[in-house]
């Protein structure tokens, strides 16, 4: 890890404050933060660009104006796009009613602005001070944020890891499950059963979800729809947009426009 690593400069566990917030501009630090863990829970919030968080057996995508919730004590790593602008919110365990597992949250403008404000002031605030009360209201609001399904199940099984690594190196690899089975020296039926057992998804659904998360990351990083479609091996841009719309309910341009509009909308009602 180099000397300008963000994690090497920060130890949130030294504080017992309810919540701490920090700003991270990726160009000032490493684009990849290796596996680490801390006692405090963490929200990784992306305002620009995107970040992928890897936790045990899952990859979580953080597109703009969303956050990934990471419970305390879980080893994880972060990989960001080069244009990413992130905020980290660290929370004392058991102070917020959120799942004990990772999840992706859509972050309202109210919550976002409270995180940005908290990151701009002294983190060593006094108990029952104005900042302490603001932090506790922030945690109450955070528990109300809706969840997004932007998670790719992964496996440490060597056969599946080999396929995953090959797809990361060449996302447009269009080999069939029969062809992958030959590569990893298994029968097609055995490999199909293994993938379902390890990830809960069929091979086709698992690869489509891999493509979706890759597309979100690259589009958030500034790549064009045409380039991403080609990188993923789609025969046409239309086919790629159809996949994207089926998965997220909107074509790419409209999806990212709706995320941007979250800057101007109010907090969701209960």
mmCIF file of C-alpha atoms in Angstrom:
data_model
loop_
_atom_site.group_PDB
_atom_site.id
_atom_site.type_symbol
_atom_site.label_atom_id
_atom_site.label_comp_id
_atom_site.label_asym_id
_atom_site.label_seq_id
_atom_site.Cartn_x
_atom_site.Cartn_y
_atom_site.Cartn_z
ATOM 1 C CA UNK A 1 0.000 0.000 0.000
ATOM 2 C CA UNK A 2 1.434 3.355 -0.925
ATOM 3 C CA UNK A 3 1.927 6.269 1.425
ATOM 4 C CA UNK A 4 -1.049 8.176 0.014
ATOM 5 C CA UNK A 5 -3.527 5.369 0.735
ATOM 6 C CA UNK A 6 -6.705 6.750 2.292
ATOM 7 C CA UNK A 7 -6.999 3.868 4.727
ATOM 8 C CA UNK A 8 -3.428 4.368 5.965
ATOM 9 C CA UNK A 9 -4.414 7.902 7.027
ATOM 10 C CA UNK A 10 -7.667 6.962 8.737
ATOM 11 C CA UNK A 11 -8.621 4.832 11.730
ATOM 12 C CA UNK A 12 -12.326 5.414 12.426
ATOM 13 C CA UNK A 13 -12.298 2.928 15.297
ATOM 14 C CA UNK A 14 -10.313 5.353 17.459
ATOM 15 C CA UNK A 15 -13.506 7.394 17.951
ATOM 16 C CA UNK A 16 -16.675 6.416 19.824
ATOM 17 C CA UNK A 17 -18.786 9.169 18.201
ATOM 18 C CA UNK A 18 -22.126 7.940 16.763
ATOM 19 C CA UNK A 19 -21.085 8.780 13.189
ATOM 20 C CA UNK A 20 -18.012 10.111 11.363
ATOM 21 C CA UNK A 21 -17.896 11.245 7.728
ATOM 22 C CA UNK A 22 -14.945 11.712 5.381
ATOM 23 C CA UNK A 23 -14.573 12.868 1.766
ATOM 24 C CA UNK A 24 -12.437 10.893 -0.695
ATOM 25 C CA UNK A 25 -11.377 12.255 -4.094
ATOM 26 C CA UNK A 26 -9.946 9.238 -5.897
ATOM 27 C CA UNK A 27 -7.344 11.169 -7.892
ATOM 28 C CA UNK A 28 -5.723 12.088 -4.563
ATOM 29 C CA UNK A 29 -5.486 8.469 -3.415
ATOM 30 C CA UNK A 30 -5.318 4.918 -4.704
ATOM 31 C CA UNK A 31 -8.143 3.754 -6.968
ATOM 32 C CA UNK A 32 -8.155 0.373 -5.211
ATOM 33 C CA UNK A 33 -8.234 -0.035 -1.425
ATOM 34 C CA UNK A 34 -7.177 -3.589 -0.474
ATOM 35 C CA UNK A 35 -8.973 -5.903 1.949
ATOM 36 C CA UNK A 36 -9.400 -4.362 5.394
ATOM 37 C CA UNK A 37 -11.964 -4.258 8.186
ATOM 38 C CA UNK A 38 -12.994 -2.067 11.101
ATOM 39 C CA UNK A 39 -15.212 -2.262 14.147
ATOM 40 C CA UNK A 40 -17.516 0.485 12.933
ATOM 41 C CA UNK A 41 -20.177 -0.060 10.277
ATOM 42 C CA UNK A 42 -19.588 1.848 7.031
ATOM 43 C CA UNK A 43 -21.609 3.474 4.274
ATOM 44 C CA UNK A 44 -19.720 4.054 1.003
ATOM 45 C CA UNK A 45 -21.513 6.885 -0.838
ATOM 46 C CA UNK A 46 -20.720 7.766 -4.459
ATOM 47 C CA UNK A 47 -21.520 11.296 -5.661
ATOM 48 C CA UNK A 48 -19.679 10.895 -8.956
ATOM 49 C CA UNK A 49 -18.229 7.893 -10.750
ATOM 50 C CA UNK A 50 -18.738 4.482 -9.159
ATOM 51 C CA UNK A 51 -17.185 2.057 -6.695
ATOM 52 C CA UNK A 52 -17.329 -1.728 -6.409
ATOM 53 C CA UNK A 53 -17.125 -3.199 -2.908
ATOM 54 C CA UNK A 54 -16.099 -6.829 -2.536
ATOM 55 C CA UNK A 55 -17.274 -8.599 0.589
ATOM 56 C CA UNK A 56 -17.269 -12.322 1.276
ATOM 57 C CA UNK A 57 -19.042 -14.072 -1.633
ATOM 58 C CA UNK A 58 -20.471 -10.889 -3.160
ATOM 59 C CA UNK A 59 -19.623 -7.827 -5.259
ATOM 60 C CA UNK A 60 -21.663 -4.708 -4.469
ATOM 61 C CA UNK A 61 -21.990 -1.859 -6.954
ATOM 62 C CA UNK A 62 -22.277 1.783 -5.826
ATOM 63 C CA UNK A 63 -23.477 3.976 -8.737
ATOM 64 C CA UNK A 64 -23.803 7.753 -8.289
ATOM 65 C CA UNK A 65 -26.123 8.867 -5.456
ATOM 66 C CA UNK A 66 -26.274 5.385 -3.950
ATOM 67 C CA UNK A 67 -24.405 3.825 -1.057
ATOM 68 C CA UNK A 68 -23.298 0.387 0.067
ATOM 69 C CA UNK A 69 -23.882 -0.460 3.713
ATOM 70 C CA UNK A 70 -21.109 -2.643 5.217
ATOM 71 C CA UNK A 71 -21.735 -3.945 8.765
ATOM 72 C CA UNK A 72 -18.854 -3.676 11.219
ATOM 73 C CA UNK A 73 -16.197 -6.377 11.300
ATOM 74 C CA UNK A 74 -16.649 -7.568 7.709
ATOM 75 C CA UNK A 75 -13.443 -7.764 5.632
ATOM 76 C CA UNK A 76 -13.950 -5.841 2.381
ATOM 77 C CA UNK A 77 -12.121 -4.066 -0.428
ATOM 78 C CA UNK A 78 -13.098 -1.135 -2.644
ATOM 79 C CA UNK A 79 -12.290 -0.479 -6.292
ATOM 80 C CA UNK A 80 -13.281 2.852 -7.828
ATOM 81 C CA UNK A 81 -13.502 4.438 -11.236
ATOM 82 C CA UNK A 82 -10.857 7.079 -11.885
ATOM 83 C CA UNK A 83 -13.396 9.908 -11.700
ATOM 84 C CA UNK A 84 -14.997 8.810 -8.421
ATOM 85 C CA UNK A 85 -15.951 11.269 -5.704
ATOM 86 C CA UNK A 86 -16.859 9.374 -2.555
ATOM 87 C CA UNK A 87 -17.913 9.959 1.019
ATOM 88 C CA UNK A 88 -17.380 7.411 3.777
ATOM 89 C CA UNK A 89 -19.744 7.386 6.738
ATOM 90 C CA UNK A 90 -18.614 5.319 9.746
ATOM 91 C CA UNK A 91 -21.253 4.375 12.322
ATOM 92 C CA UNK A 92 -21.026 2.894 15.793
ATOM 93 C CA UNK A 93 -22.499 -0.649 15.711
ATOM 94 C CA UNK A 94 -26.120 -1.108 16.837
ATOM 95 C CA UNK A 95 -26.985 2.598 16.475
ATOM 96 C CA UNK A 96 -28.898 2.240 13.212
ATOM 97 C CA UNK A 97 -31.657 -0.165 12.195
ATOM 98 C CA UNK A 98 -30.074 -1.607 9.054
ATOM 99 C CA UNK A 99 -29.424 -5.231 8.027
ATOM 100 C CA UNK A 100 -26.556 -7.250 9.481
ATOM 101 C CA UNK A 101 -25.597 -8.044 5.882
ATOM 102 C CA UNK A 102 -24.369 -5.751 3.115
ATOM 103 C CA UNK A 103 -26.945 -3.945 1.006
ATOM 104 C CA UNK A 104 -27.111 -1.111 -1.544
ATOM 105 C CA UNK A 105 -29.174 1.925 -0.525
ATOM 106 C CA UNK A 106 -30.651 4.713 -2.642
ATOM 107 C CA UNK A 107 -29.600 7.875 -0.775
ATOM 108 C CA UNK A 108 -32.002 10.839 -0.587
ATOM 109 C CA UNK A 109 -30.785 14.442 -0.924
ATOM 110 C CA UNK A 110 -31.530 15.050 2.776
ATOM 111 C CA UNK A 111 -29.310 12.182 3.923
ATOM 112 C CA UNK A 112 -26.655 13.072 1.359
ATOM 113 C CA UNK A 113 -26.468 16.691 2.524
ATOM 114 C CA UNK A 114 -26.231 15.660 6.186
ATOM 115 C CA UNK A 115 -23.318 13.347 5.333
ATOM 116 C CA UNK A 116 -21.597 16.125 3.368
ATOM 117 C CA UNK A 117 -22.100 18.554 6.256
ATOM 118 C CA UNK A 118 -20.775 16.066 8.800
ATOM 119 C CA UNK A 119 -17.682 15.520 6.642
ATOM 120 C CA UNK A 120 -16.990 19.278 6.588
ATOM 121 C CA UNK A 121 -16.779 19.808 10.361
ATOM 122 C CA UNK A 122 -14.685 18.631 13.294
ATOM 123 C CA UNK A 123 -15.234 14.908 13.896
ATOM 124 C CA UNK A 124 -14.332 15.178 17.591
ATOM 125 C CA UNK A 125 -17.683 16.663 18.568
ATOM 126 C CA UNK A 126 -19.012 16.595 22.118
ATOM 127 C CA UNK A 127 -21.852 14.310 23.304
ATOM 128 C CA UNK A 128 -25.275 16.012 23.144
ATOM 129 C CA UNK A 129 -23.832 18.835 21.035
ATOM 130 C CA UNK A 130 -25.598 20.127 17.922
ATOM 131 C CA UNK A 131 -23.376 17.884 15.755
ATOM 132 C CA UNK A 132 -24.082 14.865 17.973
ATOM 133 C CA UNK A 133 -27.828 15.415 17.589
ATOM 134 C CA UNK A 134 -27.466 15.906 13.828
ATOM 135 C CA UNK A 135 -25.522 12.637 13.567
ATOM 136 C CA UNK A 136 -28.295 10.770 15.364
ATOM 137 C CA UNK A 137 -30.990 12.273 13.114
ATOM 138 C CA UNK A 138 -28.838 11.257 10.132
ATOM 139 C CA UNK A 139 -28.797 7.657 11.353
ATOM 140 C CA UNK A 140 -32.577 7.686 11.823
ATOM 141 C CA UNK A 141 -33.021 8.916 8.234
ATOM 142 C CA UNK A 142 -30.463 6.444 6.881
ATOM 143 C CA UNK A 143 -32.542 3.532 8.174
ATOM 144 C CA UNK A 144 -35.437 4.733 5.952
ATOM 145 C CA UNK A 145 -33.536 4.606 2.666
ATOM 146 C CA UNK A 146 -34.864 2.123 0.064
ATOM 147 C CA UNK A 147 -32.676 -0.798 -0.976
ATOM 148 C CA UNK A 148 -31.371 -1.401 -4.506
ATOM 149 C CA UNK A 149 -30.506 -4.855 -5.914
ATOM 150 C CA UNK A 150 -26.999 -4.266 -7.216
ATOM 151 C CA UNK A 151 -25.146 -7.305 -5.919
ATOM 152 C CA UNK A 152 -23.304 -10.083 -7.773
ATOM 153 C CA UNK A 153 -22.911 -13.338 -5.821
ATOM 154 C CA UNK A 154 -19.367 -14.696 -6.164
ATOM 155 C CA UNK A 155 -17.700 -17.867 -4.941
ATOM 156 C CA UNK A 156 -14.294 -18.960 -3.728
ATOM 157 C CA UNK A 157 -14.730 -22.328 -5.447
ATOM 158 C CA UNK A 158 -11.708 -22.616 -7.800
ATOM 159 C CA UNK A 159 -13.798 -23.602 -10.842
ATOM 160 C CA UNK A 160 -16.111 -20.597 -10.512
ATOM 161 C CA UNK A 161 -13.225 -18.305 -9.614
ATOM 162 C CA UNK A 162 -11.514 -19.317 -12.862
ATOM 163 C CA UNK A 163 -14.603 -18.333 -14.858
ATOM 164 C CA UNK A 164 -15.032 -15.077 -12.926
ATOM 165 C CA UNK A 165 -11.381 -14.082 -13.451
ATOM 166 C CA UNK A 166 -11.652 -14.839 -17.174
ATOM 167 C CA UNK A 167 -14.778 -12.682 -17.464
ATOM 168 C CA UNK A 168 -13.117 -9.846 -15.581
ATOM 169 C CA UNK A 169 -10.216 -9.989 -18.027
ATOM 170 C CA UNK A 170 -12.583 -10.202 -21.012
ATOM 171 C CA UNK A 171 -16.165 -9.173 -20.108
ATOM 172 C CA UNK A 172 -17.297 -9.820 -23.678
ATOM 173 C CA UNK A 173 -16.389 -13.525 -23.543
ATOM 174 C CA UNK A 174 -19.503 -15.246 -24.899
ATOM 175 C CA UNK A 175 -18.618 -18.868 -24.314
ATOM 176 C CA UNK A 176 -21.571 -21.110 -23.507
ATOM 177 C CA UNK A 177 -21.763 -23.071 -20.288
ATOM 178 C CA UNK A 178 -20.859 -26.156 -22.313
ATOM 179 C CA UNK A 179 -17.657 -24.432 -23.471
ATOM 180 C CA UNK A 180 -16.850 -23.233 -19.959
ATOM 181 C CA UNK A 181 -17.387 -26.763 -18.654
ATOM 182 C CA UNK A 182 -14.762 -28.067 -21.062
ATOM 183 C CA UNK A 183 -12.345 -25.334 -19.954
ATOM 184 C CA UNK A 184 -12.682 -26.191 -16.246
ATOM 185 C CA UNK A 185 -12.740 -29.961 -16.863
ATOM 186 C CA UNK A 186 -16.308 -30.628 -15.722
ATOM 187 C CA UNK A 187 -19.458 -31.898 -17.325
ATOM 188 C CA UNK A 188 -21.960 -29.248 -18.357
ATOM 189 C CA UNK A 189 -24.552 -30.577 -15.915
ATOM 190 C CA UNK A 190 -22.088 -30.634 -13.000
ATOM 191 C CA UNK A 191 -20.939 -27.085 -13.677
ATOM 192 C CA UNK A 192 -24.529 -25.841 -13.962
ATOM 193 C CA UNK A 193 -25.391 -27.433 -10.608
ATOM 194 C CA UNK A 194 -22.224 -26.035 -9.006
ATOM 195 C CA UNK A 195 -22.957 -22.464 -10.113
ATOM 196 C CA UNK A 196 -26.510 -22.636 -8.759
ATOM 197 C CA UNK A 197 -25.296 -24.156 -5.474
ATOM 198 C CA UNK A 198 -22.563 -21.509 -5.007
ATOM 199 C CA UNK A 199 -24.357 -18.375 -6.232
ATOM 200 C CA UNK A 200 -28.078 -19.159 -6.164
ATOM 201 C CA UNK A 201 -28.298 -18.227 -9.863
ATOM 202 C CA UNK A 202 -28.188 -20.045 -13.169
ATOM 203 C CA UNK A 203 -25.096 -19.415 -15.280
ATOM 204 C CA UNK A 204 -27.061 -17.254 -17.745
ATOM 205 C CA UNK A 205 -28.555 -15.085 -14.997
ATOM 206 C CA UNK A 206 -25.217 -14.844 -13.167
ATOM 207 C CA UNK A 207 -23.373 -13.684 -16.306
ATOM 208 C CA UNK A 208 -26.127 -11.188 -17.132
ATOM 209 C CA UNK A 209 -25.819 -9.711 -13.640
ATOM 210 C CA UNK A 210 -22.038 -9.550 -14.105
ATOM 211 C CA UNK A 211 -22.631 -7.642 -17.358
ATOM 212 C CA UNK A 212 -25.059 -5.266 -15.642
ATOM 213 C CA UNK A 213 -22.652 -4.354 -12.842
ATOM 214 C CA UNK A 214 -19.802 -3.964 -15.329
ATOM 215 C CA UNK A 215 -22.003 -1.682 -17.443
ATOM 216 C CA UNK A 216 -23.041 0.498 -14.496
ATOM 217 C CA UNK A 217 -19.435 0.921 -13.403
ATOM 218 C CA UNK A 218 -18.166 1.796 -16.872
ATOM 219 C CA UNK A 219 -21.050 4.132 -17.740
ATOM 220 C CA UNK A 220 -20.666 5.927 -14.407
ATOM 221 C CA UNK A 221 -16.972 6.264 -15.209
ATOM 222 C CA UNK A 222 -17.768 8.129 -18.423
ATOM 223 C CA UNK A 223 -17.762 5.360 -21.062
ATOM 224 C CA UNK A 224 -20.286 5.579 -23.894
ATOM 225 C CA UNK A 225 -23.156 3.132 -24.327
ATOM 226 C CA UNK A 226 -21.625 2.082 -27.662
ATOM 227 C CA UNK A 227 -18.282 1.263 -26.072
ATOM 228 C CA UNK A 228 -19.787 -0.671 -23.153
ATOM 229 C CA UNK A 229 -22.056 -2.604 -25.505
ATOM 230 C CA UNK A 230 -19.037 -3.581 -27.603
ATOM 231 C CA UNK A 231 -16.903 -4.462 -24.546
ATOM 232 C CA UNK A 232 -19.634 -6.851 -23.395
ATOM 233 C CA UNK A 233 -19.889 -8.533 -26.780
ATOM 234 C CA UNK A 234 -23.444 -7.492 -27.652
ATOM 235 C CA UNK A 235 -24.302 -7.755 -31.331
ATOM 236 C CA UNK A 236 -26.001 -4.353 -31.241
ATOM 237 C CA UNK A 237 -26.431 -1.380 -28.948
ATOM 238 C CA UNK A 238 -30.175 -2.076 -29.004
ATOM 239 C CA UNK A 239 -29.646 -5.557 -27.538
ATOM 240 C CA UNK A 240 -27.529 -4.102 -24.733
ATOM 241 C CA UNK A 241 -30.087 -1.392 -23.945
ATOM 242 C CA UNK A 242 -32.851 -4.028 -23.878
ATOM 243 C CA UNK A 243 -30.884 -6.053 -21.295
ATOM 244 C CA UNK A 244 -30.234 -2.954 -19.188
ATOM 245 C CA UNK A 245 -33.869 -1.831 -19.310
ATOM 246 C CA UNK A 246 -35.172 -5.289 -18.419
ATOM 247 C CA UNK A 247 -32.885 -5.413 -15.372
ATOM 248 C CA UNK A 248 -33.321 -1.852 -14.050
ATOM 249 C CA UNK A 249 -36.598 -0.701 -15.610
ATOM 250 C CA UNK A 250 -35.000 2.118 -17.615
ATOM 251 C CA UNK A 251 -32.499 2.451 -20.478
ATOM 252 C CA UNK A 252 -29.007 3.624 -19.441
ATOM 253 C CA UNK A 253 -29.442 7.345 -20.208
ATOM 254 C CA UNK A 254 -32.716 7.551 -18.318
ATOM 255 C CA UNK A 255 -31.361 5.487 -15.405
ATOM 256 C CA UNK A 256 -28.409 7.820 -14.853
ATOM 257 C CA UNK A 257 -30.566 10.889 -15.403
ATOM 258 C CA UNK A 258 -32.912 9.691 -12.658
ATOM 259 C CA UNK A 259 -29.948 9.249 -10.305
ATOM 260 C CA UNK A 260 -28.835 12.806 -11.075
ATOM 261 C CA UNK A 261 -32.334 14.141 -10.397
ATOM 262 C CA UNK A 262 -32.068 12.775 -6.871
ATOM 263 C CA UNK A 263 -30.057 15.920 -6.119
ATOM 264 C CA UNK A 264 -33.278 17.915 -6.543
ATOM 265 C CA UNK A 265 -35.915 15.626 -5.070
ATOM 266 C CA UNK A 266 -37.052 15.315 -1.500
ATOM 267 C CA UNK A 267 -36.649 12.420 0.894
ATOM 268 C CA UNK A 268 -39.022 9.493 0.203
ATOM 269 C CA UNK A 269 -42.131 9.342 2.333
ATOM 270 C CA UNK A 270 -42.857 6.475 4.654
#
